[in-house]
PDB file of C-alpha atoms in Angstrom:
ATOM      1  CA  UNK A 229    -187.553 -44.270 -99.787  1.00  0.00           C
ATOM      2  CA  UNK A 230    -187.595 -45.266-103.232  1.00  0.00           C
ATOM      3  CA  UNK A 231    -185.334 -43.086-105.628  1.00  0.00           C
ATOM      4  CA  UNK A 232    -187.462 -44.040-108.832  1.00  0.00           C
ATOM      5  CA  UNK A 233    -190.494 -43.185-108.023  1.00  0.00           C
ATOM      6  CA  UNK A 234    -190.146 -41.048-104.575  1.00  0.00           C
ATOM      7  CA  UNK A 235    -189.694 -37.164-104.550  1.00  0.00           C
ATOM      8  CA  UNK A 236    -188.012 -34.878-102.326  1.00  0.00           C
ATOM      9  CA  UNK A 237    -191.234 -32.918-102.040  1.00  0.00           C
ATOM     10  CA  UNK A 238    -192.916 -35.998-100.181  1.00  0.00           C
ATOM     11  CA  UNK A 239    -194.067 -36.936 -96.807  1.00  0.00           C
ATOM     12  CA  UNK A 240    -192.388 -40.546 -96.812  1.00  0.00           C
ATOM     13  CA  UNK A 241    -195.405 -42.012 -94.995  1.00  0.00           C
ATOM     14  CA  UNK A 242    -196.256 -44.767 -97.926  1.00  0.00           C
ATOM     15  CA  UNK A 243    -194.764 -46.355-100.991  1.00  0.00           C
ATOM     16  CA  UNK A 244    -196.850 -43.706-103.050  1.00  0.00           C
ATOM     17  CA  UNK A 245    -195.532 -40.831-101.023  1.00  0.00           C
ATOM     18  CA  UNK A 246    -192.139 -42.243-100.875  1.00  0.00           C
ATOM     19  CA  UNK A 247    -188.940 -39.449-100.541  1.00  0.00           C
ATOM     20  CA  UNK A 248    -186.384 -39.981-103.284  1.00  0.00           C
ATOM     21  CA  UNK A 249    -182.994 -40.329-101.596  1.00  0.00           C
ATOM     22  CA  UNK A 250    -182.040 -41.651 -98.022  1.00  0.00           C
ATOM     23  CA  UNK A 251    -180.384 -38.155 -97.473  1.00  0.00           C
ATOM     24  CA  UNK A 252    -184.078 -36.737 -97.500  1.00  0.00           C
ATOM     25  CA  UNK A 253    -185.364 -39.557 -95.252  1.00  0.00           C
ATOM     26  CA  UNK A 254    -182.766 -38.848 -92.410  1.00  0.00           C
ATOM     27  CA  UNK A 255    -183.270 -34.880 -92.544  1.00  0.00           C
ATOM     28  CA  UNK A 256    -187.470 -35.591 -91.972  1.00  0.00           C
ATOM     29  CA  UNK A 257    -186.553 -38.244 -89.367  1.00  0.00           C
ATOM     30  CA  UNK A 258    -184.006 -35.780 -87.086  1.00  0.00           C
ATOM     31  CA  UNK A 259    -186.551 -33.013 -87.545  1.00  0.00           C
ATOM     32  CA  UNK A 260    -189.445 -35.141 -86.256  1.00  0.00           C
ATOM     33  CA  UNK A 261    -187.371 -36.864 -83.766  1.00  0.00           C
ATOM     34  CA  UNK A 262    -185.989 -33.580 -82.516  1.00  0.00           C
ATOM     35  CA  UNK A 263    -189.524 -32.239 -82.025  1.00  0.00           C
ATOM     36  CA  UNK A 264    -190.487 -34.767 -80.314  1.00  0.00           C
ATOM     37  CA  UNK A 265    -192.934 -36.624 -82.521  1.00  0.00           C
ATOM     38  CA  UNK A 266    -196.356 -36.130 -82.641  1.00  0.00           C
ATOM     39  CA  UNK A 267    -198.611 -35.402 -79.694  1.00  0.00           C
ATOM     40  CA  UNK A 268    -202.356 -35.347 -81.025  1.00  0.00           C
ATOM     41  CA  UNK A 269    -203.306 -33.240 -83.739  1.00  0.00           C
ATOM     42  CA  UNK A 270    -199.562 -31.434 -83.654  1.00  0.00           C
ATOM     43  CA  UNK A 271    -196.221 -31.743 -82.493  1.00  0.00           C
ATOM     44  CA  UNK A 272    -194.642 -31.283 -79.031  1.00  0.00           C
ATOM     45  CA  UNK A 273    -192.627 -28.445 -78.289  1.00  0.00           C
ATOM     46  CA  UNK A 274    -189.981 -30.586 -76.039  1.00  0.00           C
ATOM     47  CA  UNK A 275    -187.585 -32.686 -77.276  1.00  0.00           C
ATOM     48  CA  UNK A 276    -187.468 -36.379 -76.562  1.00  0.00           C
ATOM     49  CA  UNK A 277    -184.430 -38.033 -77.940  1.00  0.00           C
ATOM     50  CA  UNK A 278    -186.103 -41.267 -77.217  1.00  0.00           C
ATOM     51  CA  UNK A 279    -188.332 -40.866 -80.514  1.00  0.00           C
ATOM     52  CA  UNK A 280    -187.415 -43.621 -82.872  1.00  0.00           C
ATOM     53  CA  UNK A 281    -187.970 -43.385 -86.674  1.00  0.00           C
ATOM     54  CA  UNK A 282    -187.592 -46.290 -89.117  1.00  0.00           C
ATOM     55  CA  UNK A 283    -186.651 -45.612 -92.653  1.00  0.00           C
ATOM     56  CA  UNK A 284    -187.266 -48.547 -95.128  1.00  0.00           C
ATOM     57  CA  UNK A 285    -185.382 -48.331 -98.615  1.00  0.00           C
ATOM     58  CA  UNK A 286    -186.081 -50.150-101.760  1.00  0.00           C
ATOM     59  CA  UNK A 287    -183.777 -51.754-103.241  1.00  0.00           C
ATOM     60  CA  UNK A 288    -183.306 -50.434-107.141  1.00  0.00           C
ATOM     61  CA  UNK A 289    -181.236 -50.797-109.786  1.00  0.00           C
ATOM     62  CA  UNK A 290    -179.648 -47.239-109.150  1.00  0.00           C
ATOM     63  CA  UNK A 291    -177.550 -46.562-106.077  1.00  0.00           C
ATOM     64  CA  UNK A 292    -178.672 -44.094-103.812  1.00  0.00           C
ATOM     65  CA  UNK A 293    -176.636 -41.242-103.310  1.00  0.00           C
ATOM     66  CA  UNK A 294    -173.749 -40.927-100.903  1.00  0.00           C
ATOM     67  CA  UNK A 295    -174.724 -39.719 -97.166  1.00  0.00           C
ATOM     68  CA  UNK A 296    -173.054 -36.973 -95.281  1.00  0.00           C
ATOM     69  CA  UNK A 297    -175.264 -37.498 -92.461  1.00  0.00           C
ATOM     70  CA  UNK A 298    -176.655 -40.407 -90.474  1.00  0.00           C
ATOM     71  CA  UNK A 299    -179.910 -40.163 -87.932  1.00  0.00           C
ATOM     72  CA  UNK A 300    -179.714 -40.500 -84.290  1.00  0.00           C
ATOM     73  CA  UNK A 301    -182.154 -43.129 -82.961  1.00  0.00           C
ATOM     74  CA  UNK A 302    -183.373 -44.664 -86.012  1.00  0.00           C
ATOM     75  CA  UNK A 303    -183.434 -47.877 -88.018  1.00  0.00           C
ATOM     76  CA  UNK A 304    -182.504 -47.737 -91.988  1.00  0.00           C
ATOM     77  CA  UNK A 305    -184.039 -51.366 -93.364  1.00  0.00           C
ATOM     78  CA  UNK A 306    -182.893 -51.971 -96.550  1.00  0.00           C
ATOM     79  CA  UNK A 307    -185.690 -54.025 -98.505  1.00  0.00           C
ATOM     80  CA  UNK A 308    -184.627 -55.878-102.089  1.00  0.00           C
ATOM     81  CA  UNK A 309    -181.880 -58.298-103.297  1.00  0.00           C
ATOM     82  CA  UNK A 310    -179.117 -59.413-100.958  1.00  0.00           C
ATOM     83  CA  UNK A 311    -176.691 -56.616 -99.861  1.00  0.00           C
ATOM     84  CA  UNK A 312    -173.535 -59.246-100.970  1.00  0.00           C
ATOM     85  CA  UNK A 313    -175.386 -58.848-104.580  1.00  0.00           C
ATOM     86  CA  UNK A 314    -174.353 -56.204-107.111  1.00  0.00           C
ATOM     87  CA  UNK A 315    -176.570 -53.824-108.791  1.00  0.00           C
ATOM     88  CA  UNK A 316    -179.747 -54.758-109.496  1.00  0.00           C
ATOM     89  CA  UNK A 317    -182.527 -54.811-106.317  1.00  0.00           C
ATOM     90  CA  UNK A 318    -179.887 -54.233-103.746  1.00  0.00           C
ATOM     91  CA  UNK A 319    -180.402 -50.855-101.594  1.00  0.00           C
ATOM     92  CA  UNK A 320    -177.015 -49.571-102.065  1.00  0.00           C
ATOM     93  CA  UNK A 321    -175.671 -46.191-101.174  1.00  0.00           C
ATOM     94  CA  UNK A 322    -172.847 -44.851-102.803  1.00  0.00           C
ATOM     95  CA  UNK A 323    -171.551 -44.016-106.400  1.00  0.00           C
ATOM     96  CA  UNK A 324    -171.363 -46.934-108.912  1.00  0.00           C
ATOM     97  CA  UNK A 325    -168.167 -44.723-110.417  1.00  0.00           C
ATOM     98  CA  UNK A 326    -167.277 -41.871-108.913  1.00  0.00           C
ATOM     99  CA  UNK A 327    -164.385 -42.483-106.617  1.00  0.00           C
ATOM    100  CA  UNK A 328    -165.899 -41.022-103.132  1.00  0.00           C
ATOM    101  CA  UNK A 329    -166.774 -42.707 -99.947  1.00  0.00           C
ATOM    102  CA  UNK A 330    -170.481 -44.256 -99.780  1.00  0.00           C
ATOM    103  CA  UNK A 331    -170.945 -42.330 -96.167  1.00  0.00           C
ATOM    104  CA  UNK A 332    -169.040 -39.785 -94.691  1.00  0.00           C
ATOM    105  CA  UNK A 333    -170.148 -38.240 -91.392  1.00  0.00           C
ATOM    106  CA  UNK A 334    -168.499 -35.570 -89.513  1.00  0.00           C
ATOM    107  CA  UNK A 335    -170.397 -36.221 -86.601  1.00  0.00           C
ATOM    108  CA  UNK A 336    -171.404 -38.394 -83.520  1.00  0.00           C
ATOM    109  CA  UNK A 337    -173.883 -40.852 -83.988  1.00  0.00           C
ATOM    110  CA  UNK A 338    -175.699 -42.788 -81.211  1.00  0.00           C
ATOM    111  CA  UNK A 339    -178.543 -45.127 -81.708  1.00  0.00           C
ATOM    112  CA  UNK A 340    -178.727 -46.309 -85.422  1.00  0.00           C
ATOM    113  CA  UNK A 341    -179.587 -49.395 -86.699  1.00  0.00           C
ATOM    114  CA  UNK A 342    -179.127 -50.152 -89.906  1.00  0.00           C
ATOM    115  CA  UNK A 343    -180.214 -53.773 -91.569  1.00  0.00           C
ATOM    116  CA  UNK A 344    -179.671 -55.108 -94.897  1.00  0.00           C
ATOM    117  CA  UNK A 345    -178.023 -52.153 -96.628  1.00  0.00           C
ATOM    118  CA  UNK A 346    -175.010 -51.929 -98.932  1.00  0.00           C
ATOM    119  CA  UNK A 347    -172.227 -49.205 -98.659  1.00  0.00           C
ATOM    120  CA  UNK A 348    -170.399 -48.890-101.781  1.00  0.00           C
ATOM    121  CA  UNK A 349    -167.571 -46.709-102.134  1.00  0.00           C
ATOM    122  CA  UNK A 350    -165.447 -45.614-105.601  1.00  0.00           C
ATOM    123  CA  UNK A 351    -161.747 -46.717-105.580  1.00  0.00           C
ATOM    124  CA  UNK A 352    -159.564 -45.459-102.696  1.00  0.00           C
ATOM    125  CA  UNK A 353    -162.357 -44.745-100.713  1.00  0.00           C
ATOM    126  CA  UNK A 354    -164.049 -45.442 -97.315  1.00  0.00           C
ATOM    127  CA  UNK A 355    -167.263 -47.794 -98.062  1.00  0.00           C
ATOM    128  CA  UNK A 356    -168.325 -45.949 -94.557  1.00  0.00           C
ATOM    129  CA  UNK A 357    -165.963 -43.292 -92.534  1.00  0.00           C
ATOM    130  CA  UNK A 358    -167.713 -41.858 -89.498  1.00  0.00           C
ATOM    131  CA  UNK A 359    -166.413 -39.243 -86.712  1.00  0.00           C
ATOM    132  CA  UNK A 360    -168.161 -41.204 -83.669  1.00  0.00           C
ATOM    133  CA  UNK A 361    -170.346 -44.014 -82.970  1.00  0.00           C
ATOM    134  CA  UNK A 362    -171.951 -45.629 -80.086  1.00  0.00           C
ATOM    135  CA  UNK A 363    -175.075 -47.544 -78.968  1.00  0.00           C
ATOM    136  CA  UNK A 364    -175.773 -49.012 -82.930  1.00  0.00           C
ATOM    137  CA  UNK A 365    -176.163 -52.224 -84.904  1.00  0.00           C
ATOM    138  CA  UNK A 366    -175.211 -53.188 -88.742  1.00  0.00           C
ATOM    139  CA  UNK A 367    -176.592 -56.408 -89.402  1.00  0.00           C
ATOM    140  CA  UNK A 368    -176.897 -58.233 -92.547  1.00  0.00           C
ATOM    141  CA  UNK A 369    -174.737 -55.241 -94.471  1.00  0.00           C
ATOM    142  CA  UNK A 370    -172.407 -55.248 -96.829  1.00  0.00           C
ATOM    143  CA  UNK A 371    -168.970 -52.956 -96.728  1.00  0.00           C
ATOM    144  CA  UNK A 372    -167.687 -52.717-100.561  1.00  0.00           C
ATOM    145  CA  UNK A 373    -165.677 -50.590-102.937  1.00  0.00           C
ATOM    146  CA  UNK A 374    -166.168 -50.482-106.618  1.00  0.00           C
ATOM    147  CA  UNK A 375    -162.738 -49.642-107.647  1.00  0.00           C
ATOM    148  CA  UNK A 376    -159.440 -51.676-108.978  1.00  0.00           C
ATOM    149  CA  UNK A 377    -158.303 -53.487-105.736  1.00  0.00           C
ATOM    150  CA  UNK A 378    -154.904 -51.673-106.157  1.00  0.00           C
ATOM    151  CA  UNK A 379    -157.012 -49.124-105.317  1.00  0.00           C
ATOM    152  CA  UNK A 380    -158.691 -50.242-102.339  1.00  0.00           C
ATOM    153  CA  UNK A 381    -158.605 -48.760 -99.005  1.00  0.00           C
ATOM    154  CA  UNK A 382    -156.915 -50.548 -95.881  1.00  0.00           C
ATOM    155  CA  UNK A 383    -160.317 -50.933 -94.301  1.00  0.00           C
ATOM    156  CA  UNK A 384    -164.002 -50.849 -95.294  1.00  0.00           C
ATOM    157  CA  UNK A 385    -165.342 -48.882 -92.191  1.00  0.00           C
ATOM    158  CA  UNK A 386    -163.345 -46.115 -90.490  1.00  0.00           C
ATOM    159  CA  UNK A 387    -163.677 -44.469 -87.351  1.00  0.00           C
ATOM    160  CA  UNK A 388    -161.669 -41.311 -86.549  1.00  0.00           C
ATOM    161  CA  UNK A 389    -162.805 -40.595 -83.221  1.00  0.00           C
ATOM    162  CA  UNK A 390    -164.120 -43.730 -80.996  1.00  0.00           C
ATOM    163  CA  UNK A 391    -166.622 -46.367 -81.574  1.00  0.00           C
ATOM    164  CA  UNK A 392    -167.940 -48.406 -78.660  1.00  0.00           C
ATOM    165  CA  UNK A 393    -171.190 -50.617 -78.311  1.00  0.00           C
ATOM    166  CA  UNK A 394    -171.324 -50.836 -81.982  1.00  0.00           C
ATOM    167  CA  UNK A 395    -172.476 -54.848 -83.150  1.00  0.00           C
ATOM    168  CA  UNK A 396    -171.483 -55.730 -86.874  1.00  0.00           C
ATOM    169  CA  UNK A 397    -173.594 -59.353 -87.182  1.00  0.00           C
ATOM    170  CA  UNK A 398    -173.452 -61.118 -90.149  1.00  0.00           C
ATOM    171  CA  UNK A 399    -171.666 -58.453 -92.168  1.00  0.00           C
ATOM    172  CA  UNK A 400    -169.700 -58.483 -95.652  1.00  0.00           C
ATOM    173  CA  UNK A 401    -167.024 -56.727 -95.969  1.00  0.00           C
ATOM    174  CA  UNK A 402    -165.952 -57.058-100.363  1.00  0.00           C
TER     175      UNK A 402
END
C-alpha cells in the first residue's frame, strides 16, 4: 500500500501495482481470505478462515486515512521511519487535524497482527477503539493523539466489548 503512488483500481501484488489506502488493502484481503485463496488457475468456492494475508504499508509523508475496519487473519507491516517518529516516513493512520479516532471498528476481530504502524488520532479521540479482539499482536506500534493534551483521551486504545490473547510488545503509547 502506498498512498502516493498506489490506486484504488489496483491489484496490490507489487510496489508498482500498489492500492492507495490501507482501507482498500483490508477489503481485497477479507474478500480473498473469505474465498478461500487461490486454488490453481481460480479460486475455491469454500471458505477457509485459515488463509492469511499480509499487507505491507509504506511509510509517507501523508497519513493514511482513518480505518473503520480491520482484517481477520492478517498481518499489517508498516515499512518506513520509526512509528515513535512524527510525520515524515512513518506509516501512520489517522488524520494529522481532524479531531476523529485513527481506527474505529464496530466489530470482532480475531487474528491480526499488526507491526510497526502508527495510530494517530485528532484531539479527544481514541488513537484505536475496537468492539472485540482476540488471538492478535501489536508490536513495535505507536498509540498517539495529535491534539492539545487538555484534550486527550483517558486511554490510547479502547475496547468496548472484551479483549483477550491480545500481546502489545514494545509499544508507544504518546
Amino acid at each position: 500500500v502506498n498512498n502516493i503512488t498506489g490506486a484504488s483500481t489496483n491489484d496490490g501484488l507489487s510496489w508498482e501495482t500498489a492500492m492507495d489506502e490501507v482501507s482498500t488493502a483490508i477489503t481485497a484481503s477479507d474478500t480473498y481470505r473469505e474465498l478461500g485463496g487461490l486454488t490453481g488457475a481460480g479460486r475455491s468456492v469454500t471458505t477457509n478462515d485459515y488463509v492469511r494475508n499480509t499487507i505491507m504499508v509504506q511509510g509517507t509523508g501523508t497519513a493514511y486515512t482513518k480505518l473503520t475496519a480491520l482484517p481477520l487473519y492478517c498481518d499489517i507491516v508498516g515499512l518506513g521511519a520509526d512509528p515513535r517518529g512524527t510525520n515524515e516516513g512513518v506509516p501512520r493512520i489517522g488524520s494529522d487535524t481532524v479531531a476523529e479516532s485513527g481506527c474505529v471498528c464496530a466489530a470482532t476481530v480475531r487474528g491480526l497482527n499488526v507491526y510497526n504502524m502508527q495510530f494517530q488520532a485528532g484531539a479527544a479521540c481514541y488513537p484505536l477503539q475496537i468492539a472485540s479482539m482476540f488471538r492478535s499482536r501489536f508490536e513495535n506500534c505507536s498509540f498517539m493523539t495529535n491534539g492539545a493534551a487538555t484534550d486527550n483521551p483517558a486511554a490510547a486504545i479502547y475496547v468496548t466489548t472484551s479483549i483477550g490473547s491480545v500481546v502489545f510488545q514494545d509499544c508507544f503509547i504518546g
